[in-house]
Coordinates of N, CA, C and O in Angstrom, one line a residue:
E470 N 94.9 20.7 63.4 CA 94.2 20.5 64.6 C 94.8 21.4 65.7 O 94.0 21.9 66.5
R471 N 96.1 21.7 65.7 CA 96.6 22.6 66.7 C 96.1 24.0 66.4 O 95.9 24.8 67.4
E472 N 96.0 24.4 65.2 CA 95.6 25.7 64.9 C 94.1 26.0 65.1 O 93.7 27.0 65.6
K473 N 93.2 25.0 64.7 CA 91.8 25.3 64.8 C 91.0 24.5 65.8 O 89.8 24.6 66.0
K474 N 91.7 23.6 66.6 CA 91.2 22.8 67.7 C 90.4 21.6 67.1 O 90.0 21.5 66.0
S475 N 90.3 20.6 68.0 CA 89.7 19.3 67.6 C 88.2 19.4 67.2 O 87.7 18.7 66.3
R476 N 87.5 20.2 67.9 CA 86.0 20.3 67.7 C 85.8 20.9 66.3 O 84.9 20.4 65.6
F477 N 86.6 21.8 65.9 CA 86.4 22.4 64.5 C 86.8 21.3 63.5 O 86.1 21.2 62.4
L478 N 87.8 20.5 63.7 CA 88.2 19.5 62.8 C 87.1 18.4 62.7 O 86.7 18.0 61.6
V479 N 86.5 18.0 63.8 CA 85.3 17.1 63.8 C 84.2 17.7 63.0 O 83.5 17.0 62.2
F480 N 83.9 18.9 63.2 CA 82.8 19.6 62.5 C 83.1 19.6 61.0 O 82.2 19.3 60.2
L481 N 84.3 19.9 60.6 CA 84.7 20.0 59.2 C 84.6 18.6 58.6 O 84.0 18.5 57.5
I482 N 85.0 17.6 59.3 CA 84.9 16.2 58.7 C 83.4 15.8 58.6 O 83.0 15.3 57.5
F483 N 82.6 16.0 59.6 CA 81.2 15.6 59.5 C 80.4 16.5 58.4 O 79.7 15.9 57.6
F484 N 80.7 17.8 58.3 CA 80.0 18.6 57.4 C 80.4 18.2 55.9 O 79.5 18.1 55.1
T485 N 81.7 18.0 55.7 CA 82.1 17.6 54.3 C 81.6 16.2 54.0 O 81.3 16.0 52.8
Q486 N 81.6 15.3 55.0 CA 81.1 14.0 54.7 C 79.6 14.0 54.3 O 79.2 13.4 53.3
I487 N 78.8 14.7 55.0 CA 77.4 14.8 54.7 C 77.1 15.5 53.4 O 76.4 15.0 52.6
F488 N 77.8 16.6 53.2 CA 77.7 17.3 51.9 C 78.1 16.5 50.7 O 77.5 16.5 49.7
S489 N 79.3 15.8 50.9 CA 79.8 15.0 49.8 C 78.9 13.8 49.5 O 78.7 13.4 48.3
A490 N 78.3 13.2 50.5 CA 77.4 12.1 50.3 C 76.1 12.5 49.6 O 75.6 11.8 48.7
L491 N 75.6 13.7 50.0 CA 74.4 14.2 49.4 C 74.7 14.6 47.9 O 73.9 14.4 47.0
A492 N 75.9 15.1 47.7 CA 76.3 15.5 46.3 C 76.4 14.2 45.4 O 76.0 14.2 44.3
E493 N 77.0 13.2 46.0 CA 77.1 11.9 45.2 C 75.8 11.3 45.0 O 75.5 10.7 43.9
Y494 N 74.9 11.4 45.9 CA 73.5 10.8 45.8 C 72.8 11.6 44.6 O 72.2 11.0 43.7
A495 N 72.9 12.9 44.7 CA 72.3 13.7 43.6 C 73.0 13.5 42.3 O 72.3 13.4 41.2
W496 N 74.3 13.2 42.3 CA 75.0 13.0 41.0 C 74.6 11.7 40.4 O 74.4 11.6 39.2
Q497 N 74.3 10.7 41.2 CA 73.9 9.4 40.7 C 72.4 9.3 40.3 O 72.1 8.7 39.3
V498 N 71.6 9.9 41.1 CA 70.2 9.8 40.8 C 69.7 10.8 39.7 O 69.0 10.4 38.8
Y499 N 70.2 12.1 39.8 CA 69.7 13.1 38.9 C 70.8 13.5 37.9 O 70.5 14.2 37.0
G500 N 72.0 12.9 38.0 CA 73.0 13.4 37.1 C 73.4 12.5 36.0 O 72.6 11.9 35.3
M501 N 74.7 12.2 35.9 CA 75.3 11.5 34.8 C 75.3 10.0 34.9 O 75.6 9.3 34.0
K502 N 74.9 9.4 36.0 CA 75.0 8.0 36.2 C 73.6 7.4 36.0 O 72.6 8.1 35.9
D503 N 73.5 6.1 36.0 CA 72.2 5.4 36.0 C 71.6 5.6 37.4 O 72.2 6.1 38.3
N504 N 70.4 5.1 37.5 CA 69.6 5.3 38.8 C 70.0 4.2 39.8 O 69.2 3.9 40.7
V505 N 71.2 3.7 39.8 CA 71.7 2.8 40.8 C 72.5 3.6 41.8 O 73.5 4.2 41.5
V506 N 72.0 3.6 43.1 CA 72.7 4.4 44.1 C 73.6 3.5 44.9 O 73.1 2.7 45.7
M507 N 74.9 3.6 44.6 CA 75.9 2.8 45.4 C 77.0 3.8 45.7 O 77.8 4.1 44.7
F508 N 77.2 4.2 46.9 CA 78.3 5.0 47.2 C 78.6 4.9 48.7 O 77.8 4.5 49.5
G509 N 79.7 5.3 49.1 CA 80.2 5.3 50.4 C 81.7 5.6 50.5 O 82.4 5.4 49.5
G510 N 82.2 6.0 51.6 CA 83.6 6.2 51.7 C 83.9 7.6 52.2 O 83.0 8.4 52.4
F511 N 85.2 7.9 52.3 CA 85.6 9.2 52.9 C 86.4 10.0 51.9 O 87.1 10.9 52.3
S512 N 86.4 9.7 50.6 CA 87.2 10.4 49.7 C 86.7 11.9 49.5 O 87.5 12.8 49.3
G513 N 85.4 12.1 49.7 CA 84.9 13.5 49.7 C 85.5 14.3 50.9 O 85.7 15.5 50.7
V514 N 85.7 13.7 52.0 CA 86.3 14.4 53.1 C 87.8 14.8 52.8 O 88.2 15.9 53.2
G515 N 88.5 13.9 52.1 CA 89.8 14.3 51.7 C 89.8 15.5 50.8 O 90.6 16.5 51.0
Y516 N 88.9 15.6 49.8 CA 88.8 16.7 49.0 C 88.3 17.9 49.8 O 88.6 19.1 49.5
G517 N 87.4 17.7 50.8 CA 86.9 18.7 51.6 C 88.1 19.4 52.4 O 88.1 20.6 52.5
L518 N 89.0 18.6 53.0 CA 90.1 19.2 53.7 C 91.0 19.9 52.7 O 91.6 21.0 53.0
F519 N 91.2 19.4 51.5 CA 91.9 20.1 50.4 C 91.3 21.4 50.1 O 92.0 22.4 50.1
G520 N 90.0 21.5 49.9 CA 89.4 22.8 49.6 C 89.4 23.7 50.8 O 89.6 24.9 50.6
F521 N 89.3 23.2 52.0 CA 89.4 24.1 53.2 C 90.8 24.7 53.3 O 90.9 25.9 53.5
V522 N 91.8 23.9 53.2 CA 93.2 24.5 53.3 C 93.4 25.5 52.1 O 94.0 26.6 52.4
W523 N 92.9 25.2 51.0 CA 93.1 26.1 49.8 C 92.5 27.5 50.1 O 93.1 28.5 50.0
M524 N 91.2 27.5 50.5 CA 90.5 28.8 50.7 C 91.0 29.5 52.0 O 91.0 30.7 52.0
Y525 N 91.2 28.7 53.0 CA 91.7 29.3 54.2 C 93.0 30.1 54.0 O 93.2 31.2 54.5
S526 N 93.9 29.4 53.3 CA 95.2 30.1 53.1 C 95.1 31.3 52.1 O 95.8 32.2 52.2
E527 N 94.0 31.3 51.3 CA 93.8 32.5 50.4 C 93.2 33.6 51.1 O 93.5 34.8 50.9
Y528 N 92.3 33.4 52.1 CA 91.6 34.4 52.8 C 92.3 34.9 54.1 O 92.0 35.9 54.6
N529 N 93.2 34.0 54.6 CA 93.9 34.4 55.8 C 95.4 34.3 55.5 O 96.0 33.3 55.7
K530 N 96.0 35.4 55.1 CA 97.4 35.4 54.6 C 98.3 35.2 55.8 O 99.5 34.8 55.6
Y531 N 97.9 35.5 57.0 CA 98.8 35.4 58.2 C 98.6 34.2 59.0 O 99.1 34.1 60.1
G532 N 97.7 33.3 58.5 CA 97.5 32.0 59.3 C 98.6 31.0 59.1 O 99.4 31.1 58.2
Y533 N 98.5 30.0 59.9 CA 99.6 28.9 59.8 C 99.1 27.8 58.9 O 99.9 26.9 58.6
I534 N 97.9 27.7 58.6 CA 97.4 26.6 57.7 C 97.7 26.9 56.3 O 97.1 27.8 55.7
R535 N 98.7 26.2 55.7 CA 99.1 26.5 54.4 C 99.5 25.2 53.6 O 99.7 24.2 54.2
M536 N 99.5 25.3 52.3 CA 100.0 24.3 51.4 C 100.6 24.9 50.2 O 100.2 26.0 49.8
D537 N 101.6 24.2 49.6 CA 102.2 24.7 48.4 C 101.2 24.8 47.2 O 100.3 24.0 47.1
R538 N 101.5 25.8 46.4 CA 100.6 25.9 45.2 C 100.7 24.7 44.3 O 99.8 24.3 43.6
Q539 N 101.9 24.1 44.2 CA 102.1 22.9 43.4 C 101.1 21.8 43.8 O 100.6 21.0 43.0
N540 N 101.0 21.6 45.1 CA 100.0 20.6 45.6 C 98.6 20.9 45.3 O 97.8 20.0 45.0
F541 N 98.2 22.1 45.3 CA 96.9 22.5 44.8 C 96.7 22.2 43.3 O 95.7 21.6 42.9
Q542 N 97.7 22.4 42.5 CA 97.7 22.1 41.1 C 97.5 20.6 40.9 O 96.7 20.1 40.1
Y543 N 98.3 19.8 41.6 CA 98.2 18.3 41.5 C 96.8 17.9 41.9 O 96.2 17.0 41.2
G544 N 96.2 18.4 43.0 CA 94.9 18.0 43.4 C 93.8 18.3 42.3 O 92.9 17.5 42.1
L545 N 93.9 19.5 41.8 CA 92.9 19.9 40.8 C 93.1 19.1 39.5 O 92.1 18.7 38.8
I546 N 94.4 18.8 39.1 CA 94.6 18.0 37.9 C 94.1 16.6 38.1 O 93.4 16.1 37.2
W547 N 94.3 16.1 39.3 CA 93.7 14.7 39.5 C 92.2 14.7 39.5 O 91.6 13.8 39.0
L548 N 91.6 15.8 40.0 CA 90.1 15.9 40.0 C 89.7 15.9 38.5 O 88.7 15.2 38.2
V549 N 90.3 16.6 37.7 CA 89.9 16.7 36.2 C 90.2 15.3 35.6 O 89.3 14.8 34.8
V550 N 91.3 14.6 35.9 CA 91.6 13.3 35.3 C 90.5 12.3 35.8 O 90.0 11.5 35.0
C551 N 90.0 12.4 37.0 CA 89.0 11.5 37.5 C 87.7 11.8 36.7 O 86.9 10.9 36.5
F552 N 87.4 13.1 36.4 CA 86.2 13.4 35.7 C 86.2 12.9 34.3 O 85.1 12.7 33.7
T553 N 87.3 12.7 33.7 CA 87.4 12.2 32.3 C 87.0 10.7 32.2 O 86.6 10.2 31.2
G554 N 87.1 10.0 33.3 CA 86.8 8.5 33.3 C 87.9 7.6 32.9 O 87.7 6.4 32.8
M555 N 89.1 8.2 32.8 CA 90.3 7.4 32.4 C 90.7 6.4 33.5 O 91.4 5.4 33.2
V556 N 90.4 6.7 34.7 CA 90.9 5.8 35.8 C 89.8 4.9 36.4 O 90.0 4.3 37.4
G557 N 88.7 4.8 35.7 CA 87.7 3.9 36.1 C 86.5 4.6 36.8 O 86.4 5.8 36.9
P558 N 85.6 3.8 37.4 CA 84.5 4.5 38.1 C 84.9 5.1 39.4 O 85.4 4.5 40.3
I559 N 84.7 6.4 39.5 CA 85.1 7.2 40.7 C 83.9 8.0 41.1 O 83.1 8.4 40.3
A560 N 83.8 8.3 42.4 CA 82.7 9.1 43.0 C 83.0 10.5 42.7 O 83.4 11.3 43.7
N561 N 82.8 11.0 41.5 CA 83.1 12.4 41.2 C 82.2 13.4 41.9 O 82.7 14.5 42.3
G562 N 81.0 13.0 42.1 CA 80.1 13.9 42.8 C 80.5 14.1 44.3 O 80.4 15.2 44.8
A563 N 81.0 13.0 44.9 CA 81.4 13.1 46.3 C 82.7 14.0 46.4 O 82.9 14.8 47.3
H564 N 83.6 13.8 45.4 CA 84.8 14.6 45.4 C 84.5 16.1 45.2 O 85.0 16.9 46.0
L565 N 83.7 16.4 44.2 CA 83.4 17.8 44.0 C 82.6 18.4 45.1 O 82.8 19.5 45.5
G566 N 81.6 17.6 45.6 CA 80.8 18.1 46.7 C 81.6 18.4 48.0 O 81.4 19.4 48.7
G567 N 82.5 17.4 48.3 CA 83.4 17.6 49.5 C 84.3 18.8 49.3 O 84.5 19.6 50.3
M568 N 84.8 19.0 48.1 CA 85.7 20.1 47.9 C 84.9 21.5 48.0 O 85.4 22.4 48.6
V569 N 83.7 21.5 47.5 CA 82.9 22.8 47.6 C 82.6 23.0 49.0 O 82.7 24.2 49.5
A570 N 82.2 22.0 49.8 CA 81.9 22.2 51.2 C 83.1 22.7 52.0 O 83.0 23.6 52.8
G571 N 84.3 22.1 51.7 CA 85.5 22.5 52.4 C 85.9 23.9 52.0 O 86.4 24.7 52.8
M572 N 85.7 24.3 50.7 CA 86.0 25.7 50.3 C 85.1 26.7 51.0 O 85.5 27.8 51.4
L573 N 83.8 26.3 51.1 CA 82.9 27.3 51.8 C 83.3 27.5 53.3 O 83.3 28.6 53.8
I574 N 83.6 26.4 54.0 CA 84.1 26.6 55.4 C 85.4 27.3 55.4 O 85.6 28.1 56.3
G575 N 86.3 27.0 54.5 CA 87.6 27.7 54.4 C 87.4 29.2 54.2 O 88.1 30.0 54.8
I576 N 86.5 29.6 53.3 CA 86.3 31.0 53.1 C 85.7 31.7 54.3 O 86.2 32.8 54.8
I577 N 84.7 31.1 55.0 CA 84.1 31.7 56.2 C 85.1 31.8 57.3 O 85.3 32.8 57.9
S578 N 85.8 30.7 57.6 CA 86.8 30.6 58.7 C 88.0 31.5 58.4 O 88.5 32.1 59.3
G579 N 88.4 31.5 57.1 CA 89.6 32.4 56.8 C 89.3 33.9 57.0 O 90.1 34.6 57.5
Q580 N 88.1 34.3 56.6 CA 87.7 35.7 56.8 C 87.6 36.1 58.2 O 88.0 37.1 58.7
I581 N 87.0 35.2 59.0 CA 86.9 35.4 60.5 C 88.2 35.5 61.1 O 88.5 36.4 61.9
D582 N 89.1 34.6 60.8 CA 90.4 34.5 61.4 C 91.3 35.7 60.9 O 92.2 36.1 61.6
A583 N 91.1 36.1 59.7 CA 91.9 37.2 59.2 C 91.6 38.5 59.9 O 92.5 39.3 60.1
R584 N 90.4 38.7 60.4 CA 90.1 39.9 61.2 C 90.8 39.8 62.6 O 91.1 40.8 63.1
K585 N 91.0 38.6 63.1 CA 91.6 38.4 64.4 C 93.1 38.6 64.3 O 93.7 39.0 65.3
T586 N 93.7 38.1 63.3 CA 95.2 38.1 63.2 C 95.6 39.2 62.2 O 95.5 39.1 61.0
R587 N 96.1 40.3 62.7 CA 96.6 41.4 61.9 C 98.1 41.4 62.1 O 98.6 41.1 63.2
P588 N 98.8 41.9 61.1 CA 100.3 42.0 61.3 C 100.6 43.1 62.3 O 99.9 44.2 62.3
H589 N 101.6 42.9 63.2 CA 101.9 43.9 64.2 C 103.2 44.6 63.9 O 103.4 45.7 64.3
G590 N 104.1 44.0 63.2 CA 105.4 44.6 62.9 C 105.6 44.9 61.5 O 104.7 44.8 60.7
P591 N 106.8 45.5 61.1 CA 107.0 45.8 59.7 C 107.1 44.5 58.9 O 107.4 43.4 59.4
N592 N 106.9 44.7 57.6 CA 106.9 43.6 56.7 C 105.9 42.5 57.0 O 106.1 41.3 56.6
G593 N 104.8 42.7 57.7 CA 103.8 41.7 58.0 C 104.2 40.7 59.1 O 103.6 39.7 59.2
S594 N 105.2 41.0 59.9 CA 105.6 40.1 60.9 C 104.6 40.1 62.1 O 104.0 41.2 62.4
R595 N 104.5 39.0 62.8 CA 103.6 39.0 64.0 C 104.4 38.8 65.2 O 104.2 37.9 66.0
C596 N 105.4 39.6 65.4 CA 106.2 39.5 66.6 C 106.4 40.8 67.3 O 106.2 41.9 66.6
R597 N 106.8 40.8 68.5 CA 107.1 42.0 69.2 C 108.6 42.3 68.9 O 109.5 41.4 69.1
L598 N 108.9 43.5 68.4 CA 110.2 43.8 67.9 C 111.1 44.4 69.0 O 110.6 45.1 69.9
R599 N 112.4 44.1 69.0 CA 113.3 44.8 69.8 C 114.3 45.5 68.9 O 114.3 45.3 67.7
D600 N 115.2 46.3 69.4 CA 116.2 47.0 68.6 C 117.1 46.0 67.9 O 117.5 45.0 68.4
G601 N 117.3 46.2 66.6 CA 118.1 45.4 65.8 C 117.4 44.2 65.2 O 118.0 43.4 64.4
C602 N 116.1 44.0 65.4 CA 115.4 42.9 64.8 C 115.1 43.2 63.3 O 114.8 44.4 63.0
T603 N 115.1 42.3 62.5 CA 114.9 42.5 61.1 C 113.4 42.7 60.8 O 113.0 43.2 59.8
G604 N 112.5 42.2 61.7 CA 111.1 42.3 61.5 C 110.4 41.1 60.9 O 109.2 41.1 60.8
R605 N 111.2 40.1 60.4 CA 110.6 39.0 59.8 C 110.5 37.8 60.7 O 109.9 36.8 60.4
C606 N 111.1 37.8 61.9 CA 111.0 36.7 62.8 C 111.4 35.4 62.2 O 110.7 34.5 62.1
G607 N 112.6 35.4 61.7 CA 113.1 34.1 61.1 C 112.5 34.0 59.7 O 112.7 34.9 58.9
N608 N 111.9 32.9 59.5 CA 111.3 32.7 58.1 C 109.9 33.4 58.0 O 109.3 33.3 57.0
G609 N 109.3 33.9 59.1 CA 108.1 34.6 59.0 C 106.9 33.7 59.3 O 105.8 34.2 59.5
W610 N 107.0 32.3 59.3 CA 105.9 31.4 59.5 C 106.2 30.5 60.7 O 106.1 29.3 60.5
R611 N 106.6 31.0 61.8 CA 106.8 30.1 63.0 C 105.5 29.8 63.6 O 104.5 30.5 63.5
R612 N 105.6 28.7 64.3 CA 104.4 28.2 65.0 C 104.2 29.0 66.3 O 105.1 29.6 66.8
R613 N 103.0 28.9 66.9 CA 102.7 29.6 68.1 C 103.7 29.2 69.3 O 104.0 30.0 70.1
W614 N 104.0 27.9 69.4 CA 104.7 27.4 70.5 C 106.2 27.6 70.3 O 107.0 27.4 71.2
Q615 N 106.7 28.1 69.1 CA 108.1 28.4 68.9 C 108.2 29.9 69.1 O 107.4 30.7 68.7
R616 N 109.3 30.3 69.8 CA 109.6 31.7 70.1 C 110.3 32.3 68.9 O 111.3 31.7 68.4
P617 N 109.8 33.4 68.3 CA 110.6 34.0 67.2 C 111.9 34.5 67.7 O 112.1 34.8 68.9
R618 N 112.8 34.7 66.8 CA 114.2 35.1 67.1 C 114.2 36.6 67.7 O 115.0 36.9 68.5
C619 N 113.3 37.4 67.3 CA 113.3 38.8 67.7 C 112.3 39.0 68.8 O 111.8 40.1 69.0
W620 N 111.9 38.0 69.6 CA 111.0 38.1 70.7 C 111.6 38.9 71.8 O 112.7 38.6 72.2
Q621 N 110.8 39.8 72.4 CA 111.3 40.6 73.6 C 111.3 39.7 74.8 O 110.3 38.9 75.0
R622 N 112.3 39.8 75.6 CA 112.3 39.0 76.9 C 112.0 39.8 78.0 O 112.2 40.9 78.1

């Protein structure tokens, strides 16, 4: 929310909820389930945020929105486990639809923000360098409100 502002987060939540609900409706009516339409919940939004963070971090290498690759693997493995049916009846259409919607927004937003944030220093650092600075500004991923170690005064 600090990085993309509250309005964007609200838009992301509403868009992924609508997209995941429509995907679950189509999954149940036209897909693999019987013609009984019963769904609701926000699990598609969770997968939508997951997909957004995944694609945003892939397309905007210098952004602050990141997640470990191991967490992505766990999320995808859990999605596959849910599709097998081993854990009971799960809204697979909502999960997949929310993740696809989040991925689309992440790709678009990541490409737009990647054009805005270019590296300024050596080694991809985004800091103003002074003499003797290593160029990485600490660990390289400081937040906006934190001053990098090599910041000019």
